[in-house]
Amino acid sequence: MAWALKLPLADEVIESGLVQDFDASLSGIGQELGAGAYSMSDVLALPIFKQEESSLPPDNENKILPFQYVLCAATSPAVKLHDETLTYLNQGQSYEIRMLDNRKLGELPEINGKLVKSIFRVVFHDRRLQYTEHQQLEGWRWNRPGDRILDIDIPMSVGIIDPRANPTQLNTVEFLWDPAKRTSVFIQVHCISTEFTMRKHGGEKGVPFRVQIDTFKENENGEYTEHLHSASCQIKVFKPKGADRKQKTDREKMEKRTPHEKEKYQPSYETTILTECSPWPEITYVNNSPSPGFNSSHSSFSLGEGNGSPNHQPEPPPPVTDVSLKLNVIQNLLPTTTPQEAQQWLHRNRFSTFTRLFTNFSGADLLKLTRDDVIQICGPADGIRLFNALKGRMVRPRLTIYVCQESLHLREQQQQQQKREDGDSNGTFFVYHAIYLEELTAVELTEKIAQLFSISPRQISQIYKQGPTGIHVLISDEMIQNFQEEACFILDTMKAETNDSYHIILK
C-alpha cells in the first residue's frame, strides 16, 4: 500500500527529499533499539501515518456514485485498519438494506420517472470457493432440498416491485424499484458460514460471504441490461443469535486491548455501507425475459409446501398419449422407466418439489436409493413417504391369520393316507387362505369369513373357537386382539337352528 505525507510545501523537490530522509531514518529504528523494541508495522500504525487507502484521492475526483446501499447491521470492531469491514448476520433473520438515490441534480436524467432493476446475490468471498461455486451450491442444494440461500422478506420490504427468485439460482433475487421513492428491502440468508468449511469437527472458522447488488437500467428494447452501479460488503452468517454473541465477544476483546493496540483497528459502525465493486460477470442473470418458474406477482412470492421460501409452481408434465403407459406411470415405478416418465411419476404422486433434484434419475436410479438416502435428500417426512411410494408398500395389517376349510382338510388327509397305502410317497400340501384384520373386532372377522365363503355376513350366526377339551368359546373382540400373529385355524361349519345360517368353529 502506498503511503504519502501531505506536507504543506509547494516545492516538490524539497518534499521528495524530506520523504527520502524520513524513510532512511525509519529503516534504522529497529536496528538501533533492538529487534524486539519496534516493528515497521508499529511505526506505520502511528497516528501521523493513519491514512486509509480510501481517503487517498481517487483517479477521478469528480466521480459520484449514483446509488448507495446501506445494510442495517453493525460492523465488527475486530477488523484492522485498511481492511474491508466485516458484518455478522444471523441465519434466517430479516435485515434491512436501504436503497438510496445518490445522484446530483441533472445526473442520469434518462432514469427519471423510470424503474431500475437491482439483483442481489450472496457469493463467496474467498477466491478458492469462487472457482468451485457451482459445485458448492449444488452440494448445499442436495443437503437442503427445497430451501434457498437468499430470500426477500416481502411483508417488511418497502418500494420493491415485481420481486423474483429463480428456482435454479438459490443465491439470487431481483426486483424493480423507483429511485425517486423510498425503497428498503429486507433480506434473509439461510446458509451459515460453517456449512462450506473443509473440516467440520466443531469450532471451525466459517467462510466469509459477500452481499453484492448490481443495478441496471432499461435499454431501447425495454430490457434491463445497461449497468449503472455495483456494490458489495463482506459478511459472515451464524446460527440464530450467534452473530450477536460473536459481536459481543469481539467488543469485549477490544475493550481489553491497550489504547495503542486499539488504534490499529476500525471502530464499529451501526450500519454497513456497501462499497463499489465490479459488476457480477454472469450476464445470464440480467436477462429480462421471464425465467421458468418465476412468480410475476407484484406483492408476494408463491409459497411451496413445507417451508416459507419463495418457490415456483411446478411445471405441468408433458401429456402422455399412451393410456397404458399413463396408468403404469401413475401406479408403479419400474426399473425400465425413463427419466421423463420418472418425472411424470413424481408429479402425479405429489413429489413435485423434488422433480428438479431427480431430473436425470431413471426408474432404476430411484429404486436403488436406500431409505437413508431418500430421507437425507427429501427430509424425514417426505423422505419416508417417497421411499414407501418407490417400494410400492401397502399399509401393514394389524393382524394376519390363516384359515383352511375342515372338509377340504379332511379330504386331503384321506387322499394322503390312500397314497401311502398304495405305496406313493409323494406328500400333499394343505391350502390356507390369509385373512387380514385392521379393526380386530368380531364383526370384521365375520365379514372376512363371509367374503371367503362367498356368502352374506347375515348367514353367519356365531363364531366360536375350540378350546380345551373341545369346548366352544364365543369369539369376542378381546379374544381377537389376543390372537397370535399368523396363527393357523381350521374352519368347521355347523348348521344353526335358523334357516340358512351357520356357526363357524375355529380349530
Coordinates of C-alpha atoms in Angstrom, one line a residue:
M1 CA 0.0 0.0 0.0
A2 CA 1.3 3.4 -0.9
W3 CA 1.8 6.0 1.8
A4 CA 2.0 9.7 1.1
L5 CA 2.8 12.5 3.5
K6 CA 0.7 15.6 2.7
L7 CA 3.3 18.2 3.6
P8 CA 2.3 21.9 3.2
L9 CA 5.2 22.6 0.9
A10 CA 4.9 23.8 -2.7
D11 CA 8.4 22.7 -3.7
E12 CA 8.2 19.1 -5.0
V13 CA 11.9 18.7 -4.8
I14 CA 12.1 19.6 -1.1
E15 CA 9.1 17.4 -0.4
S16 CA 10.8 14.4 -2.1
G17 CA 14.0 15.0 -0.2
L18 CA 12.2 15.1 3.1
V19 CA 10.4 11.9 2.3
Q20 CA 13.6 10.1 1.4
D21 CA 15.3 11.4 4.6
F22 CA 12.3 10.2 6.7
D23 CA 12.3 6.8 5.1
A24 CA 16.0 6.4 5.7
S25 CA 15.5 7.3 9.4
L26 CA 12.8 4.8 9.7
S27 CA 15.0 2.0 8.3
G28 CA 17.3 2.2 11.2
I29 CA 14.9 2.3 14.1
G30 CA 14.6 -1.5 14.5
Q31 CA 18.4 -1.9 14.4
E32 CA 19.3 0.8 16.8
L33 CA 16.7 -0.1 19.5
G34 CA 16.7 -3.8 19.1
A35 CA 14.6 -6.2 17.2
G36 CA 12.1 -6.6 19.9
A37 CA 11.5 -2.9 20.6
Y38 CA 9.7 -1.8 17.5
S39 CA 8.5 -3.2 14.2
M40 CA 7.8 -1.5 11.0
S41 CA 4.1 -2.3 11.3
D42 CA 4.0 -0.5 14.7
V43 CA 5.7 2.5 13.2
L44 CA 3.3 2.7 10.3
A45 CA 0.4 2.5 12.7
L46 CA 1.3 5.7 14.4
P47 CA -1.4 8.4 14.2
I48 CA 0.6 10.5 11.7
F49 CA 0.6 7.6 9.2
K50 CA -3.1 6.6 9.6
Q51 CA -4.1 7.5 6.1
E52 CA -6.6 4.9 4.8
E53 CA -6.4 3.9 1.2
S54 CA -9.9 5.0 0.7
S55 CA -9.0 8.5 1.8
L56 CA -6.4 9.0 -0.9
P57 CA -7.6 11.0 -3.9
P58 CA -9.2 8.7 -6.5
D59 CA -8.3 8.6 -10.1
N60 CA -11.4 10.5 -11.0
E61 CA -12.2 13.0 -8.2
N62 CA -15.4 14.2 -9.9
K63 CA -16.9 10.7 -10.0
I64 CA -20.0 10.5 -7.8
L65 CA -21.7 7.1 -7.3
P66 CA -25.3 7.2 -8.4
F67 CA -26.6 5.0 -5.7
Q68 CA -25.7 4.0 -2.2
Y69 CA -26.8 0.8 -0.4
V70 CA -26.7 0.6 3.4
L71 CA -27.1 -2.7 5.3
C72 CA -28.7 -2.0 8.7
A73 CA -26.3 -4.2 10.7
A74 CA -23.3 -3.3 12.8
T75 CA -19.8 -3.9 11.6
S76 CA -17.3 -5.9 13.7
P77 CA -14.9 -3.9 15.9
A78 CA -12.2 -6.6 15.4
V79 CA -11.2 -5.5 11.9
K80 CA -7.9 -3.9 11.3
L81 CA -7.4 -0.5 9.6
H82 CA -7.3 -0.6 5.8
D83 CA -9.1 -4.0 5.8
E84 CA -12.6 -4.3 4.5
T85 CA -15.4 -4.1 7.0
L86 CA -17.0 -7.4 8.3
T87 CA -20.6 -7.7 9.3
Y88 CA -22.1 -10.6 11.3
L89 CA -25.6 -11.8 10.4
N90 CA -28.0 -14.4 12.0
Q91 CA -29.3 -17.2 9.8
G92 CA -32.9 -16.6 8.6
Q93 CA -33.2 -13.2 10.3
S94 CA -34.5 -10.3 8.2
Y95 CA -32.0 -7.4 7.7
E96 CA -32.9 -4.1 6.0
I97 CA -30.9 -2.8 3.1
R98 CA -31.7 0.8 2.2
M99 CA -31.6 1.8 -1.5
L100 CA -30.5 5.4 -1.6
D101 CA -30.5 7.7 -4.7
N102 CA -27.2 9.5 -4.6
R103 CA -27.4 11.4 -7.9
K104 CA -26.7 15.0 -8.2
L105 CA -29.2 17.3 -9.9
G106 CA -29.2 16.6 -13.6
E107 CA -27.2 13.3 -13.3
L108 CA -28.6 10.3 -15.2
P109 CA -31.7 12.1 -16.4
E110 CA -32.7 9.1 -18.5
I111 CA -33.8 7.2 -15.4
N112 CA -36.0 10.0 -14.1
G113 CA -39.5 8.7 -13.6
K114 CA -38.4 5.2 -14.6
L115 CA -37.7 2.0 -12.8
V116 CA -34.3 0.3 -12.4
K117 CA -33.6 -3.3 -11.6
S118 CA -31.4 -4.5 -8.8
I119 CA -30.1 -8.0 -8.5
F120 CA -29.0 -9.3 -5.0
R121 CA -26.5 -12.1 -4.6
V122 CA -24.8 -13.9 -1.8
V123 CA -21.5 -15.2 -3.1
F124 CA -18.2 -16.5 -1.7
H125 CA -15.5 -14.0 -0.6
D126 CA -12.6 -16.5 -0.9
R127 CA -11.4 -16.9 -4.4
R128 CA -10.8 -20.6 -3.8
L129 CA -14.5 -21.1 -3.2
Q130 CA -15.5 -18.8 -6.1
Y131 CA -13.8 -21.2 -8.6
T132 CA -16.0 -24.1 -7.2
E133 CA -19.1 -22.1 -6.5
H134 CA -21.4 -24.2 -8.7
Q135 CA -20.3 -27.4 -7.0
Q136 CA -20.6 -25.9 -3.6
L137 CA -24.1 -24.6 -4.2
E138 CA -25.2 -28.0 -5.7
G139 CA -23.9 -29.7 -2.6
W140 CA -25.9 -27.3 -0.4
R141 CA -29.0 -27.9 -2.6
W142 CA -28.6 -31.7 -2.1
N143 CA -28.3 -31.3 1.7
R144 CA -31.1 -28.8 2.0
P145 CA -33.7 -29.7 -0.7
G146 CA -36.4 -27.1 -1.2
D147 CA -34.5 -24.4 0.7
R148 CA -33.0 -21.2 -0.7
I149 CA -29.8 -19.4 0.3
L150 CA -31.2 -15.9 -0.2
D151 CA -34.8 -14.7 0.3
I152 CA -36.7 -11.4 0.4
D153 CA -39.0 -10.7 3.3
I154 CA -41.8 -9.3 1.2
P155 CA -44.1 -8.1 4.0
M156 CA -41.4 -5.9 5.6
S157 CA -39.9 -4.6 2.4
V158 CA -41.0 -1.1 1.1
G159 CA -41.0 0.2 -2.5
I160 CA -39.9 -3.0 -4.3
I161 CA -41.8 -4.1 -7.4
D162 CA -42.1 -7.5 -9.1
P163 CA -39.7 -9.4 -6.8
R164 CA -38.5 -12.6 -8.4
A165 CA -36.4 -15.6 -7.3
N166 CA -35.2 -18.1 -9.9
P167 CA -35.5 -21.6 -8.5
T168 CA -32.3 -22.7 -10.3
Q169 CA -30.3 -19.8 -8.6
L170 CA -30.7 -20.3 -4.9
N171 CA -28.4 -17.4 -4.0
T172 CA -30.0 -14.7 -6.2
V173 CA -33.1 -12.5 -6.0
E174 CA -34.1 -9.5 -8.1
F175 CA -36.7 -6.7 -8.2
L176 CA -37.6 -3.3 -9.7
W177 CA -37.6 -0.1 -7.8
D178 CA -38.1 3.7 -8.3
P179 CA -35.0 5.7 -7.2
A180 CA -37.2 8.7 -6.6
K181 CA -39.2 6.8 -3.9
R182 CA -38.2 5.4 -0.6
T183 CA -37.0 1.8 -1.1
S184 CA -35.9 -0.7 1.6
V185 CA -35.6 -4.4 1.0
F186 CA -35.3 -6.9 3.8
I187 CA -33.2 -10.0 3.0
Q188 CA -32.8 -13.3 4.7
V189 CA -29.7 -15.5 4.4
H190 CA -30.4 -19.2 5.2
C191 CA -26.9 -20.7 4.8
I192 CA -24.3 -20.4 7.6
S193 CA -20.6 -19.9 7.1
T194 CA -19.5 -23.2 8.6
E195 CA -21.5 -25.2 6.0
F196 CA -18.7 -24.6 3.5
T197 CA -15.7 -25.3 5.7
M198 CA -13.3 -28.1 4.7
R199 CA -13.3 -29.9 8.0
K200 CA -16.3 -30.0 10.2
H201 CA -15.3 -31.1 13.7
G202 CA -16.8 -28.2 15.7
G203 CA -15.3 -24.9 16.5
E204 CA -14.1 -24.3 12.9
K205 CA -13.8 -20.9 11.4
G206 CA -16.6 -20.1 9.0
V207 CA -16.0 -18.8 5.5
P208 CA -17.0 -15.2 4.7
F209 CA -19.6 -14.4 2.1
R210 CA -20.3 -11.2 0.1
V211 CA -23.6 -9.5 -0.4
Q212 CA -23.5 -7.9 -3.9
I213 CA -26.0 -5.6 -5.5
D214 CA -25.9 -4.9 -9.2
T215 CA -28.3 -2.3 -10.6
F216 CA -29.3 -1.9 -14.3
K217 CA -31.4 0.5 -16.4
E218 CA -33.6 -0.2 -19.4
N219 CA -32.2 -0.2 -22.9
E220 CA -34.0 0.7 -26.0
N221 CA -35.7 -2.7 -26.1
G222 CA -37.0 -2.4 -22.6
E223 CA -34.6 -4.9 -21.2
Y224 CA -32.6 -4.2 -18.0
T225 CA -29.1 -4.8 -19.3
E226 CA -27.3 -1.5 -19.1
H227 CA -25.2 -1.5 -16.0
L228 CA -25.5 1.5 -13.6
H229 CA -23.8 0.6 -10.3
S230 CA -22.5 -2.3 -8.3
A231 CA -21.5 -2.5 -4.6
S232 CA -20.9 -5.2 -2.1
C233 CA -19.8 -5.9 1.5
Q234 CA -18.3 -8.8 3.5
I235 CA -20.5 -10.8 5.9
K236 CA -20.4 -14.0 8.0
V237 CA -23.6 -15.8 8.8
F238 CA -24.1 -17.7 12.1
K239 CA -26.8 -19.8 13.5
P240 CA -29.7 -17.8 15.2
K241 CA -28.3 -15.4 17.9
G242 CA -24.8 -16.5 17.0
A243 CA -24.0 -13.2 15.3
D244 CA -25.0 -11.3 18.5
R245 CA -22.7 -13.4 20.6
K246 CA -19.8 -13.0 18.2
Q247 CA -20.3 -9.2 18.1
K248 CA -20.3 -9.2 21.9
T249 CA -17.1 -11.3 22.0
D250 CA -15.3 -9.0 19.6
R251 CA -16.3 -6.0 21.6
E252 CA -15.1 -7.5 24.9
K253 CA -11.8 -8.4 23.3
M254 CA -11.3 -4.9 22.0
E255 CA -12.0 -3.4 25.4
K256 CA -9.2 -5.5 26.9
R257 CA -6.6 -4.1 24.4
T258 CA -4.4 -1.1 25.2
P259 CA -5.2 2.3 23.6
H260 CA -2.1 1.8 21.4
E261 CA -3.5 -1.5 20.1
K262 CA -7.0 -0.1 19.6
E263 CA -5.6 2.4 17.2
K264 CA -4.8 -0.4 14.8
Y265 CA -8.5 -1.4 14.5
Q266 CA -11.6 0.2 13.0
P267 CA -14.4 1.4 15.2
S268 CA -17.7 -0.5 15.0
Y269 CA -20.3 1.3 13.0
E270 CA -24.1 0.9 13.5
T271 CA -24.6 0.3 9.7
T272 CA -22.6 -1.2 6.9
I273 CA -22.1 0.8 3.7
L274 CA -21.6 -1.4 0.7
T275 CA -18.5 -0.3 -1.3
E276 CA -18.3 0.0 -5.1
C277 CA -17.2 -3.1 -6.9
S278 CA -17.2 -4.6 -10.4
P279 CA -20.5 -6.0 -11.7
W280 CA -21.1 -9.7 -11.4
P281 CA -19.7 -11.4 -14.6
E282 CA -22.7 -13.7 -15.2
I283 CA -24.7 -12.0 -17.9
T284 CA -27.5 -14.6 -17.8
Y285 CA -28.8 -13.1 -14.6
V286 CA -29.8 -9.8 -16.1
N287 CA -32.0 -11.3 -18.8
N288 CA -35.3 -9.5 -18.7
S289 CA -37.3 -12.4 -20.2
P290 CA -39.2 -14.3 -17.5
S291 CA -37.4 -17.4 -16.3
P292 CA -39.2 -20.7 -15.9
G293 CA -40.9 -20.8 -12.6
F294 CA -40.7 -17.1 -11.8
N295 CA -43.5 -15.6 -10.0
S296 CA -44.8 -12.5 -11.7
S297 CA -46.8 -11.3 -8.7
H298 CA -46.0 -7.7 -7.6
S299 CA -46.8 -8.3 -4.0
S300 CA -45.6 -11.7 -2.8
F301 CA -43.9 -14.9 -3.7
S302 CA -45.8 -18.2 -4.1
L303 CA -45.2 -20.4 -1.1
G304 CA -44.2 -24.0 -1.6
E305 CA -45.2 -26.9 0.6
G306 CA -43.5 -27.3 4.0
N307 CA -41.4 -24.0 4.0
G308 CA -41.7 -20.3 3.7
S309 CA -39.2 -19.9 1.0
P310 CA -40.1 -18.4 -2.4
N311 CA -40.9 -21.2 -4.7
H312 CA -42.1 -21.8 -8.2
Q313 CA -45.2 -23.6 -9.2
P314 CA -44.2 -26.9 -10.8
E315 CA -44.4 -27.1 -14.5
P316 CA -47.2 -29.3 -15.7
P317 CA -45.8 -32.6 -17.0
P318 CA -45.9 -33.3 -20.7
P319 CA -49.1 -35.1 -21.9
V320 CA -48.9 -38.9 -22.1
T321 CA -50.5 -40.2 -25.2
D322 CA -50.4 -43.9 -24.5
V323 CA -53.1 -44.8 -22.0
S324 CA -51.5 -48.0 -20.8
L325 CA -48.2 -46.1 -20.2
K326 CA -50.0 -43.4 -18.3
L327 CA -51.7 -45.9 -16.0
N328 CA -48.4 -47.7 -15.5
V329 CA -46.6 -44.5 -14.6
I330 CA -49.3 -43.5 -12.0
Q331 CA -49.3 -46.8 -10.2
N332 CA -45.8 -48.2 -10.2
L333 CA -42.3 -47.1 -11.0
L334 CA -40.4 -49.8 -12.9
P335 CA -36.6 -50.2 -13.5
T336 CA -37.3 -49.6 -17.2
T337 CA -38.9 -46.3 -16.5
T338 CA -37.2 -43.4 -18.4
P339 CA -36.2 -40.2 -16.7
Q340 CA -39.1 -38.4 -18.4
E341 CA -41.6 -41.0 -17.2
A342 CA -40.0 -40.8 -13.7
Q343 CA -40.7 -37.0 -13.7
Q344 CA -44.3 -37.7 -14.5
W345 CA -44.5 -40.3 -11.7
L346 CA -43.1 -37.7 -9.2
H347 CA -45.6 -35.1 -10.3
R348 CA -48.6 -37.5 -10.0
N349 CA -47.6 -38.8 -6.6
R350 CA -47.3 -35.3 -5.1
F351 CA -43.5 -35.0 -5.2
S352 CA -43.3 -32.0 -7.5
T353 CA -41.0 -30.2 -5.1
F354 CA -38.2 -32.7 -5.8
T355 CA -38.6 -33.1 -9.6
R356 CA -35.6 -30.8 -10.2
L357 CA -33.4 -32.8 -7.8
F358 CA -34.2 -36.0 -9.7
T359 CA -34.2 -34.5 -13.2
N360 CA -31.8 -37.1 -14.7
F361 CA -32.9 -40.1 -12.5
S362 CA -34.4 -43.1 -14.3
G363 CA -36.7 -45.6 -12.6
A364 CA -33.7 -47.8 -11.9
D365 CA -31.8 -44.9 -10.3
L366 CA -34.7 -44.1 -8.0
L367 CA -35.4 -47.7 -7.0
K368 CA -31.7 -48.1 -6.0
L369 CA -32.0 -45.4 -3.4
T370 CA -32.0 -46.6 0.2
R371 CA -34.3 -45.4 2.9
D372 CA -31.5 -43.3 4.5
D373 CA -30.6 -41.8 1.0
V374 CA -34.2 -40.6 0.4
I375 CA -34.6 -39.2 3.9
Q376 CA -31.3 -37.3 3.6
I377 CA -32.4 -35.8 0.2
C378 CA -36.0 -35.1 1.0
G379 CA -36.1 -34.8 4.8
P380 CA -37.8 -37.2 7.2
A381 CA -41.5 -36.6 6.4
D382 CA -41.3 -36.5 2.6
G383 CA -38.4 -39.0 2.5
I384 CA -40.4 -41.7 4.2
R385 CA -43.4 -41.0 2.0
L386 CA -41.3 -41.2 -1.1
F387 CA -39.5 -44.4 0.0
N388 CA -42.8 -46.1 0.6
A389 CA -44.1 -45.0 -2.8
L390 CA -40.9 -46.2 -4.5
K391 CA -41.2 -49.6 -2.9
G392 CA -44.9 -49.8 -3.5
R393 CA -45.6 -50.5 0.1
M394 CA -49.1 -51.1 1.3
V395 CA -50.2 -50.4 4.9
R396 CA -49.3 -53.4 7.0
P397 CA -52.4 -55.0 8.6
R398 CA -52.6 -55.2 12.4
L399 CA -53.2 -58.9 12.4
T400 CA -52.9 -61.8 9.9
I401 CA -54.4 -65.2 10.4
Y402 CA -54.6 -68.3 8.0
V403 CA -57.7 -70.5 7.7
C404 CA -58.5 -73.7 5.9
Q405 CA -61.9 -75.4 5.5
E406 CA -62.2 -78.6 7.5
S407 CA -63.9 -80.5 4.7
L408 CA -61.0 -79.8 2.4
H409 CA -58.6 -80.6 5.1
L410 CA -60.1 -84.0 5.8
R411 CA -60.4 -84.8 2.1
E412 CA -56.7 -84.0 1.6
Q413 CA -55.8 -86.1 4.6
Q414 CA -57.8 -89.1 3.3
Q415 CA -56.1 -88.7 -0.1
Q416 CA -52.7 -88.6 1.6
Q417 CA -53.5 -91.8 3.6
Q418 CA -54.7 -93.5 0.4
K419 CA -51.5 -92.7 -1.4
R420 CA -49.4 -94.1 1.5
E421 CA -51.3 -97.4 1.3
D422 CA -50.7 -97.5 -2.4
G423 CA -47.0 -97.0 -1.9
D424 CA -46.9 -93.4 -3.3
S425 CA -44.5 -91.4 -1.2
N426 CA -45.4 -88.0 -2.6
G427 CA -46.9 -85.9 0.1
T428 CA -49.7 -83.5 -0.3
F429 CA -50.0 -79.9 1.0
F430 CA -52.9 -78.1 2.5
V431 CA -54.2 -74.8 1.1
Y432 CA -54.8 -72.0 3.5
H433 CA -56.3 -68.5 2.9
A434 CA -54.9 -65.4 4.5
I435 CA -57.3 -63.1 6.4
Y436 CA -56.1 -59.5 7.2
L437 CA -57.7 -57.7 10.1
E438 CA -57.4 -54.0 10.8
E439 CA -60.1 -53.3 13.4
L440 CA -59.6 -56.5 15.4
T441 CA -63.3 -57.0 16.0
A442 CA -65.7 -59.9 15.8
V443 CA -67.8 -58.1 13.2
E444 CA -64.8 -57.6 11.0
L445 CA -63.8 -61.3 11.3
T446 CA -67.4 -62.3 10.4
E447 CA -67.3 -60.1 7.2
K448 CA -63.9 -61.5 6.2
I449 CA -65.0 -65.1 6.6
A450 CA -68.3 -64.4 4.7
Q451 CA -66.3 -62.9 1.9
L452 CA -64.1 -66.0 1.8
F453 CA -67.1 -68.4 1.6
S454 CA -68.9 -66.0 -0.8
I455 CA -71.9 -65.7 1.5
S456 CA -73.6 -62.9 3.2
P457 CA -72.4 -61.9 6.7
R458 CA -76.0 -62.4 7.9
Q459 CA -75.7 -66.1 7.2
I460 CA -73.1 -66.5 9.9
S461 CA -74.8 -66.7 13.2
Q462 CA -71.9 -67.0 15.6
I463 CA -68.1 -67.7 15.5
Y464 CA -66.6 -70.0 18.1
K465 CA -63.1 -71.0 18.9
Q466 CA -62.5 -74.6 20.0
G467 CA -61.0 -74.6 23.5
P468 CA -59.6 -77.2 25.9
T469 CA -61.4 -80.5 26.0
G470 CA -63.3 -79.5 22.9
I471 CA -65.4 -76.7 24.4
H472 CA -66.7 -73.9 22.1
V473 CA -65.7 -70.4 23.2
L474 CA -67.6 -67.5 21.8
I475 CA -65.3 -65.2 19.8
S476 CA -65.2 -61.6 21.2
D477 CA -63.2 -58.5 20.2
E478 CA -60.9 -59.0 23.2
M479 CA -60.1 -62.6 22.1
I480 CA -59.3 -61.5 18.6
Q481 CA -57.0 -58.8 19.9
N482 CA -55.1 -61.6 21.7
F483 CA -54.7 -63.8 18.7
Q484 CA -51.1 -64.6 17.8
E485 CA -49.7 -63.1 14.5
E486 CA -50.0 -65.6 11.6
A487 CA -52.0 -68.1 13.7
C488 CA -53.4 -71.0 11.7
F489 CA -57.0 -72.3 12.1
I490 CA -59.2 -75.0 10.5
L491 CA -62.8 -73.7 9.8
D492 CA -65.6 -76.1 10.6
T493 CA -69.2 -75.2 9.9
M494 CA -72.3 -76.2 11.8
K495 CA -75.9 -75.7 10.8
A496 CA -77.7 -73.2 13.0
E497 CA -81.2 -73.5 14.2
T498 CA -82.2 -70.7 12.0
N499 CA -82.7 -71.5 8.3
D500 CA -79.8 -70.5 6.0
S501 CA -77.4 -69.6 8.9
Y502 CA -74.3 -71.3 10.2
H503 CA -72.0 -71.4 13.1
I504 CA -68.3 -71.1 12.4
I505 CA -65.8 -73.0 14.6
L506 CA -62.1 -72.2 14.6
K507 CA -60.0 -75.2 15.5

